[in-house]
Amino acid sequence: MSTSLTHPDPVLDSSFRDVDRRPPIDHRPPRPHPDADATVREPRASASAPVSLPHPEPDSERHHPLALSFEVMPPRSAAQAAGTPELLALLDELHPDYLAVTSSAKSNWLHGTADFIRIISETTQLRPLAHLACTAGTADELRGWIRHLLSAGVRGFLAIRGDFPTGTDRVPAGHLPHADALVHLLRTIEAEHTAKLAAGRLGIGVAAYPSGHAQSSGPDEDLDVLAAKQRLGADFAITQLFFDPGHFARLRRRADLAGITMPIIPGILPITDIRRLHTMSRLAELPVPDHLLARFDGAASPQAQRRIGLEMTAEHVATILDQGAAGLHFYTFNDRTTTIDLLGALDRLGVSLHPTPVPAL
């Protein structure tokens, strides 16, 4: 099987190419040399990447608040549904910028996503962002779902390819092959709804892979695919899980050199025990580093493992923020207690995820 992530279609060819506050992130691009031509562009990592735009003049008043988001799943059982109101109430109190709602076969694909978004919109002030996977339906079916979700008030999507059906190594016939094609479809439908959207734009997120995509030929192809997603209309990227913060820093550096200007937001899954660590390994298709496994040596009780795991997660987050991450995206697995405990672990490290206070008049 071919592991290429590119398109044969030249239009879509990926080979082109209320407590206190959230901690502010202040990114100021370097000033050009006084003797430099103002039109000189940044170097690019490859010819397939888009050309960088000229840097804006620094502004002493610029302020980049940390973007905060969480991911939830439509309930898959009566027991999960019973705990959903308390989970949503907690997340509502945290005032995230958006709440991503997943789509999968286990929750009846977009039927489950749309139903859960309706509940979220009716019971909270949360702003839902709908997962949209190429594997969720044919291109024609996705067009219908996108229009349905727009009518329900959704203004943000996370466009992903999705997992292959069990026992197969490709998307089914009639489905869009890759996420960049899905971004293109979303922008096409957006153009049809200009009046409905009051001339606004949809927010479109995509996936990024700090430690590499399992089916990629290497880092250059990963970067070219990310550049193609931006070129076709993606606004931001959320990363797949990763163990080494250095991989995230390297991805951001290479993306910047390639002219990829959209924010790349790290995805964070709380570690609660060794089993969860191996779950992360399976989801990310990455081996668990030995030094992380060694942290659990001597942890004789589930309570000790949980404490160690949440401490590791909080340290991971703190390191990423020190690198200047533009935001944080937390995978909750619909676990309210773990979300609370992780926020506590972050607070103990001095990391606050609370909203920026309203400025005084």
CSV table of C-alpha atoms in Angstrom, one decimal:
chain,number,residue,atom,x,y,z
A,1,MET,CA,0.0,0.0,0.0
A,2,SER,CA,1.2,3.5,-0.7
A,3,THR,CA,1.8,5.6,2.4
A,4,SER,CA,1.7,8.9,0.6
A,5,LEU,CA,-0.5,11.5,2.1
A,6,THR,CA,-0.7,13.5,-1.2
A,7,HIS,CA,-3.5,13.9,-3.7
A,8,PRO,CA,-3.4,13.1,-7.4
A,9,ASP,CA,-5.7,16.1,-7.9
A,10,PRO,CA,-3.5,19.2,-8.5
A,11,VAL,CA,-6.0,21.4,-6.8
A,12,LEU,CA,-5.6,19.5,-3.6
A,13,ASP,CA,-2.1,18.2,-4.1
A,14,SER,CA,-0.4,18.1,-0.6
A,15,SER,CA,3.0,17.8,-2.3
A,16,PHE,CA,2.7,21.5,-3.0
A,17,ARG,CA,3.5,22.8,-0.6
A,18,ASP,CA,-13.7,33.0,37.1
A,19,VAL,CA,-10.6,33.2,39.0
A,20,ASP,CA,-7.6,35.2,37.8
A,21,ARG,CA,-6.3,34.9,34.3
A,22,ARG,CA,-4.8,32.8,31.6
A,23,PRO,CA,-1.0,33.2,31.3
A,24,PRO,CA,-0.3,35.6,28.4
A,25,ILE,CA,1.8,34.4,25.5
A,26,ASP,CA,3.7,37.3,23.8
A,27,HIS,CA,5.1,36.4,20.4
A,28,ARG,CA,7.0,39.2,18.7
A,29,PRO,CA,8.6,38.4,15.4
A,30,PRO,CA,12.2,39.6,15.0
A,31,ARG,CA,12.7,43.1,13.5
A,32,PRO,CA,14.3,43.1,10.1
A,33,HIS,CA,17.9,44.4,9.8
A,34,PRO,CA,17.8,48.2,9.1
A,35,ASP,CA,19.6,47.7,5.8
A,36,ALA,CA,17.4,44.8,4.7
A,37,ASP,CA,15.0,45.2,1.8
A,38,ALA,CA,11.5,45.4,3.3
A,39,THR,CA,10.2,42.9,0.8
A,40,VAL,CA,12.8,40.1,1.7
A,41,ARG,CA,10.9,37.0,2.7
A,42,GLU,CA,11.7,34.4,5.4
A,43,PRO,CA,13.6,31.3,4.3
A,44,ARG,CA,11.5,28.3,3.6
A,45,ALA,CA,12.1,24.7,4.6
A,46,SER,CA,11.0,23.4,1.2
A,47,ALA,CA,9.9,24.7,-2.1
A,48,SER,CA,6.4,23.3,-1.4
A,49,ALA,CA,5.8,25.6,1.5
A,50,PRO,CA,3.9,28.9,1.1
A,51,VAL,CA,5.9,32.1,1.1
A,52,SER,CA,5.9,33.9,4.4
A,53,LEU,CA,4.2,37.3,4.6
A,54,PRO,CA,6.3,40.3,5.7
A,55,HIS,CA,6.5,40.7,9.5
A,56,PRO,CA,4.3,43.4,11.0
A,57,GLU,CA,5.9,46.1,13.0
A,58,PRO,CA,6.2,45.2,16.7
A,59,ASP,CA,3.5,46.7,18.9
A,60,SER,CA,4.3,47.3,22.6
A,61,GLU,CA,0.6,46.8,23.4
A,62,ARG,CA,0.3,43.4,21.7
A,63,HIS,CA,-1.1,40.7,24.0
A,64,HIS,CA,-1.6,37.1,23.1
A,65,PRO,CA,-3.8,35.3,25.7
A,66,LEU,CA,-3.5,31.6,26.0
A,67,ALA,CA,-6.1,29.7,23.9
A,68,LEU,CA,-7.9,27.1,26.1
A,69,SER,CA,-10.0,24.2,24.8
A,70,PHE,CA,-11.2,20.8,25.8
A,71,GLU,CA,-12.4,17.8,24.0
A,72,VAL,CA,-15.4,15.7,24.9
A,73,MET,CA,-17.1,12.6,23.4
A,74,PRO,CA,-20.8,12.1,22.9
A,75,PRO,CA,-22.0,9.7,25.7
A,76,ARG,CA,-21.8,6.1,24.6
A,77,SER,CA,-24.0,4.6,27.5
A,78,ALA,CA,-26.6,5.6,30.0
A,79,ALA,CA,-24.0,5.7,32.7
A,80,GLN,CA,-21.9,8.2,30.7
A,81,ALA,CA,-24.9,10.3,29.9
A,82,ALA,CA,-25.8,10.5,33.6
A,83,GLY,CA,-22.4,12.1,34.3
A,84,THR,CA,-22.4,14.5,31.4
A,85,PRO,CA,-24.3,17.5,33.0
A,86,GLU,CA,-21.7,17.8,35.8
A,87,LEU,CA,-18.8,17.5,33.3
A,88,LEU,CA,-20.3,20.2,31.1
A,89,ALA,CA,-21.0,22.5,34.1
A,90,LEU,CA,-17.4,22.2,35.1
A,91,LEU,CA,-16.1,23.1,31.6
A,92,ASP,CA,-18.6,25.9,31.3
A,93,GLU,CA,-17.1,27.5,34.5
A,94,LEU,CA,-13.6,27.4,33.0
A,95,HIS,CA,-14.8,29.5,30.0
A,96,PRO,CA,-12.7,27.8,27.3
A,97,ASP,CA,-12.5,29.3,23.9
A,98,TYR,CA,-14.2,26.3,22.4
A,99,LEU,CA,-15.3,22.7,23.2
A,100,ALA,CA,-14.4,20.1,20.6
A,101,VAL,CA,-16.9,17.3,20.2
A,102,THR,CA,-15.6,14.1,18.7
A,103,SER,CA,-17.2,11.9,16.0
A,104,SER,CA,-16.7,8.1,15.8
A,105,ALA,CA,-18.4,4.9,14.9
A,106,LYS,CA,-18.9,4.2,18.7
A,107,SER,CA,-21.2,7.3,19.0
A,108,ASN,CA,-23.0,6.8,15.7
A,109,TRP,CA,-20.7,9.2,13.8
A,110,LEU,CA,-22.2,12.6,13.1
A,111,HIS,CA,-25.6,11.7,14.4
A,112,GLY,CA,-24.1,11.5,17.9
A,113,THR,CA,-22.0,14.6,17.4
A,114,ALA,CA,-25.0,16.7,16.3
A,115,ASP,CA,-27.2,15.5,19.1
A,116,PHE,CA,-24.6,16.2,21.7
A,117,ILE,CA,-23.8,19.6,20.3
A,118,ARG,CA,-27.6,20.4,20.6
A,119,ILE,CA,-27.5,19.5,24.3
A,120,ILE,CA,-24.3,21.6,24.8
A,121,SER,CA,-25.9,24.6,23.1
A,122,GLU,CA,-29.1,24.3,25.1
A,123,THR,CA,-27.6,23.9,28.5
A,124,THR,CA,-24.3,25.8,28.5
A,125,GLN,CA,-22.5,28.9,27.2
A,126,LEU,CA,-19.8,26.7,25.6
A,127,ARG,CA,-18.9,27.2,22.0
A,128,PRO,CA,-18.8,23.8,20.2
A,129,LEU,CA,-16.4,22.8,17.6
A,130,ALA,CA,-17.5,19.7,15.6
A,131,HIS,CA,-15.1,17.0,14.7
A,132,LEU,CA,-15.5,16.1,11.0
A,133,ALA,CA,-13.8,13.0,9.7
A,134,CYS,CA,-13.4,11.9,6.1
A,135,THR,CA,-14.3,8.4,7.3
A,136,ALA,CA,-17.6,9.5,8.7
A,137,GLY,CA,-19.4,9.4,5.4
A,138,THR,CA,-19.1,9.9,1.7
A,139,ALA,CA,-18.3,13.4,0.3
A,140,ASP,CA,-22.0,13.9,-0.5
A,141,GLU,CA,-23.0,12.8,3.0
A,142,LEU,CA,-20.5,15.1,4.6
A,143,ARG,CA,-21.9,18.0,2.6
A,144,GLY,CA,-25.3,17.3,4.1
A,145,TRP,CA,-23.9,17.1,7.6
A,146,ILE,CA,-21.9,20.3,7.3
A,147,ARG,CA,-25.0,22.2,6.2
A,148,HIS,CA,-27.0,20.6,9.1
A,149,LEU,CA,-24.4,21.6,11.6
A,150,LEU,CA,-24.2,25.1,10.3
A,151,SER,CA,-28.0,25.3,10.7
A,152,ALA,CA,-27.6,24.1,14.3
A,153,GLY,CA,-25.2,27.1,14.9
A,154,VAL,CA,-21.9,25.4,14.6
A,155,ARG,CA,-19.2,27.8,13.4
A,156,GLY,CA,-16.1,25.7,14.0
A,157,PHE,CA,-14.8,22.3,12.7
A,158,LEU,CA,-11.9,20.1,13.2
A,159,ALA,CA,-11.2,18.5,9.9
A,160,ILE,CA,-9.4,15.1,10.2
A,161,ARG,CA,-9.1,12.0,8.0
A,162,GLY,CA,-10.2,9.6,10.9
A,163,ASP,CA,-9.2,6.0,11.5
A,164,PHE,CA,-9.6,3.5,8.8
A,165,PRO,CA,-12.5,1.0,9.2
A,166,THR,CA,-11.5,-2.1,11.1
A,167,GLY,CA,-9.6,-4.5,8.9
A,168,THR,CA,-8.9,-2.0,6.1
A,169,ASP,CA,-5.9,0.2,5.2
A,170,ARG,CA,-7.7,3.0,3.4
A,171,VAL,CA,-10.9,5.1,3.5
A,172,PRO,CA,-13.9,3.6,1.8
A,173,ALA,CA,-14.9,4.3,-1.8
A,174,GLY,CA,-16.6,7.7,-2.3
A,175,HIS,CA,-15.0,9.2,0.8
A,176,LEU,CA,-12.6,12.1,0.8
A,177,PRO,CA,-9.1,10.6,1.0
A,178,HIS,CA,-7.4,13.2,3.2
A,179,ALA,CA,-8.1,16.1,5.6
A,180,ASP,CA,-6.9,18.8,3.2
A,181,ALA,CA,-9.6,17.8,0.8
A,182,LEU,CA,-12.1,18.2,3.7
A,183,VAL,CA,-10.8,21.7,4.5
A,184,HIS,CA,-11.3,22.5,0.8
A,185,LEU,CA,-14.9,21.2,1.0
A,186,LEU,CA,-15.6,23.2,4.2
A,187,ARG,CA,-14.4,26.5,2.6
A,188,THR,CA,-16.4,25.7,-0.6
A,189,ILE,CA,-19.6,25.3,1.5
A,190,GLU,CA,-18.7,28.4,3.5
A,191,ALA,CA,-18.7,30.4,0.3
A,192,GLU,CA,-22.2,29.2,-0.4
A,193,HIS,CA,-23.4,30.5,3.0
A,194,THR,CA,-21.9,34.0,3.0
A,195,ALA,CA,-25.2,35.6,3.8
A,196,LYS,CA,-26.1,33.0,6.5
A,197,LEU,CA,-22.7,33.6,8.1
A,198,ALA,CA,-23.1,37.4,7.9
A,199,ALA,CA,-19.9,37.4,5.7
A,200,GLY,CA,-18.0,35.7,8.5
A,201,ARG,CA,-15.7,32.7,8.3
A,202,LEU,CA,-15.8,29.3,9.8
A,203,GLY,CA,-13.0,28.4,12.2
A,204,ILE,CA,-11.3,25.3,10.8
A,205,GLY,CA,-8.7,23.3,12.7
A,206,VAL,CA,-6.6,20.4,11.5
A,207,ALA,CA,-4.2,17.8,13.0
A,208,ALA,CA,-0.4,18.2,13.3
A,209,TYR,CA,2.1,15.5,14.3
A,210,PRO,CA,5.1,16.6,16.4
A,211,SER,CA,6.5,13.1,16.4
A,212,GLY,CA,5.5,12.3,12.9
A,213,HIS,CA,2.5,10.7,11.2
A,214,ALA,CA,2.6,6.9,11.2
A,215,GLN,CA,2.0,6.8,7.4
A,216,SER,CA,4.3,9.6,6.5
A,217,SER,CA,7.6,9.1,4.6
A,218,GLY,CA,9.2,11.5,7.1
A,219,PRO,CA,9.2,15.1,8.6
A,220,ASP,CA,9.4,16.8,5.2
A,221,GLU,CA,6.1,15.2,4.1
A,222,ASP,CA,4.5,16.0,7.4
A,223,LEU,CA,5.4,19.6,6.9
A,224,ASP,CA,4.2,19.7,3.3
A,225,VAL,CA,0.9,18.2,4.3
A,226,LEU,CA,0.5,20.8,7.1
A,227,ALA,CA,1.4,23.6,4.6
A,228,ALA,CA,-1.2,22.3,2.2
A,229,LYS,CA,-3.9,22.3,4.9
A,230,GLN,CA,-3.1,25.9,5.6
A,231,ARG,CA,-3.0,26.8,1.9
A,232,LEU,CA,-6.5,25.3,1.5
A,233,GLY,CA,-8.0,27.3,4.4
A,234,ALA,CA,-7.1,25.8,7.8
A,235,ASP,CA,-6.9,28.4,10.6
A,236,PHE,CA,-5.1,26.4,13.3
A,237,ALA,CA,-3.7,23.0,14.1
A,238,ILE,CA,-4.1,20.7,17.2
A,239,THR,CA,-1.4,18.2,17.7
A,240,GLN,CA,-1.6,14.4,18.1
A,241,LEU,CA,-0.3,13.2,21.4
A,242,PHE,CA,3.4,13.3,22.0
A,243,PHE,CA,5.8,12.4,24.8
A,244,ASP,CA,8.7,14.7,24.2
A,245,PRO,CA,8.2,18.5,24.4
A,246,GLY,CA,11.3,18.9,22.3
A,247,HIS,CA,9.4,17.4,19.3
A,248,PHE,CA,6.7,20.1,19.7
A,249,ALA,CA,9.3,22.8,19.8
A,250,ARG,CA,11.0,21.4,16.7
A,251,LEU,CA,7.7,21.2,14.8
A,252,ARG,CA,7.0,24.9,15.5
A,253,ARG,CA,10.5,26.0,14.4
A,254,ARG,CA,10.3,24.0,11.1
A,255,ALA,CA,6.7,25.2,10.5
A,256,ASP,CA,7.8,28.8,11.0
A,257,LEU,CA,10.7,28.5,8.5
A,258,ALA,CA,8.2,26.9,6.1
A,259,GLY,CA,5.9,29.9,6.2
A,260,ILE,CA,3.2,28.1,8.2
A,261,THR,CA,1.7,30.9,10.2
A,262,MET,CA,-1.4,29.3,11.8
A,263,PRO,CA,-1.1,28.5,15.5
A,264,ILE,CA,-0.1,24.9,16.4
A,265,ILE,CA,-1.8,24.0,19.7
A,266,PRO,CA,-0.5,21.0,21.7
A,267,GLY,CA,-3.0,18.3,22.6
A,268,ILE,CA,-2.7,17.1,26.2
A,269,LEU,CA,-4.0,13.8,27.6
A,270,PRO,CA,-3.8,13.5,31.4
A,271,ILE,CA,-1.7,10.5,32.5
A,272,THR,CA,-3.4,8.7,35.5
A,273,ASP,CA,-1.4,5.4,35.6
A,274,ILE,CA,0.8,3.2,33.5
A,275,ARG,CA,-2.1,1.8,31.6
A,276,ARG,CA,-3.1,5.3,30.5
A,277,LEU,CA,0.5,5.9,29.4
A,278,HIS,CA,0.3,2.8,27.2
A,279,THR,CA,-3.1,4.0,25.9
A,280,MET,CA,-1.3,7.2,24.8
A,281,SER,CA,1.3,5.1,23.1
A,282,ARG,CA,-1.3,3.2,21.2
A,283,LEU,CA,-3.2,6.3,20.1
A,284,ALA,CA,-0.1,8.1,19.0
A,285,GLU,CA,1.6,5.0,17.6
A,286,LEU,CA,4.7,5.9,19.5
A,287,PRO,CA,6.8,4.0,22.0
A,288,VAL,CA,6.7,5.1,25.7
A,289,PRO,CA,10.1,6.6,26.6
A,290,ASP,CA,11.9,4.6,29.3
A,291,HIS,CA,12.4,7.6,31.6
A,292,LEU,CA,8.6,8.1,31.8
A,293,LEU,CA,8.0,4.5,32.7
A,294,ALA,CA,10.7,4.7,35.3
A,295,ARG,CA,8.8,7.5,37.1
A,296,PHE,CA,6.3,4.8,38.2
A,297,ASP,CA,8.9,2.5,39.8
A,298,GLY,CA,8.0,1.9,43.4
A,299,ALA,CA,4.4,3.3,42.9
A,300,ALA,CA,2.7,0.5,44.8
A,301,SER,CA,-0.9,1.8,44.8
A,302,PRO,CA,-3.3,3.3,42.2
A,303,GLN,CA,-3.3,6.5,44.2
A,304,ALA,CA,0.5,6.8,43.9
A,305,GLN,CA,0.4,6.1,40.2
A,306,ARG,CA,-2.3,8.7,39.7
A,307,ARG,CA,-0.4,11.4,41.7
A,308,ILE,CA,2.8,10.6,39.7
A,309,GLY,CA,1.0,10.6,36.3
A,310,LEU,CA,-0.7,13.9,36.9
A,311,GLU,CA,2.5,15.5,38.1
A,312,MET,CA,4.2,14.3,34.9
A,313,THR,CA,1.3,15.8,32.8
A,314,ALA,CA,1.6,19.1,34.6
A,315,GLU,CA,5.3,19.2,34.1
A,316,HIS,CA,4.8,18.4,30.4
A,317,VAL,CA,2.3,21.3,30.1
A,318,ALA,CA,4.6,23.7,32.0
A,319,THR,CA,7.5,22.9,29.7
A,320,ILE,CA,5.4,23.4,26.6
A,321,LEU,CA,4.2,26.8,27.9
A,322,ASP,CA,7.8,27.8,28.5
A,323,GLN,CA,8.4,27.2,24.8
A,324,GLY,CA,5.7,29.8,24.0
A,325,ALA,CA,2.8,27.6,23.0
A,326,ALA,CA,-0.2,29.6,21.7
A,327,GLY,CA,-2.8,27.4,23.6
A,328,LEU,CA,-3.6,24.1,25.2
A,329,HIS,CA,-6.1,21.5,24.2
A,330,PHE,CA,-7.1,18.9,26.8
A,331,TYR,CA,-8.5,15.5,25.9
A,332,THR,CA,-10.9,14.9,28.8
A,333,PHE,CA,-12.2,11.4,27.9
A,334,ASN,CA,-15.3,12.8,29.7
A,335,ASP,CA,-13.5,12.3,33.0
A,336,ARG,CA,-14.6,15.2,35.2
A,337,THR,CA,-12.6,14.1,38.3
A,338,THR,CA,-9.3,13.8,36.4
A,339,THR,CA,-9.9,17.2,34.7
A,340,ILE,CA,-10.2,18.8,38.2
A,341,ASP,CA,-7.2,16.9,39.6
A,342,LEU,CA,-5.0,18.0,36.6
A,343,LEU,CA,-6.1,21.7,37.1
A,344,GLY,CA,-5.0,21.3,40.7
A,345,ALA,CA,-1.6,19.8,39.7
A,346,LEU,CA,-1.1,22.7,37.3
A,347,ASP,CA,-2.0,25.3,39.9
A,348,ARG,CA,0.6,23.8,42.2
A,349,LEU,CA,3.2,24.5,39.5
A,350,GLY,CA,2.0,28.0,39.1
A,351,VAL,CA,0.2,27.5,35.8
A,352,SER,CA,-3.2,29.2,35.7
A,353,LEU,CA,-5.8,28.5,33.0
A,354,HIS,CA,-8.4,30.9,34.2
A,355,PRO,CA,-9.8,33.6,31.9
A,356,THR,CA,-8.3,37.1,31.5
A,357,PRO,CA,-10.1,39.5,33.9
A,358,VAL,CA,-12.4,42.1,32.5
A,359,PRO,CA,-10.4,45.4,32.2
A,360,ALA,CA,-11.4,48.2,34.5
A,361,LEU,CA,-13.4,51.0,32.9
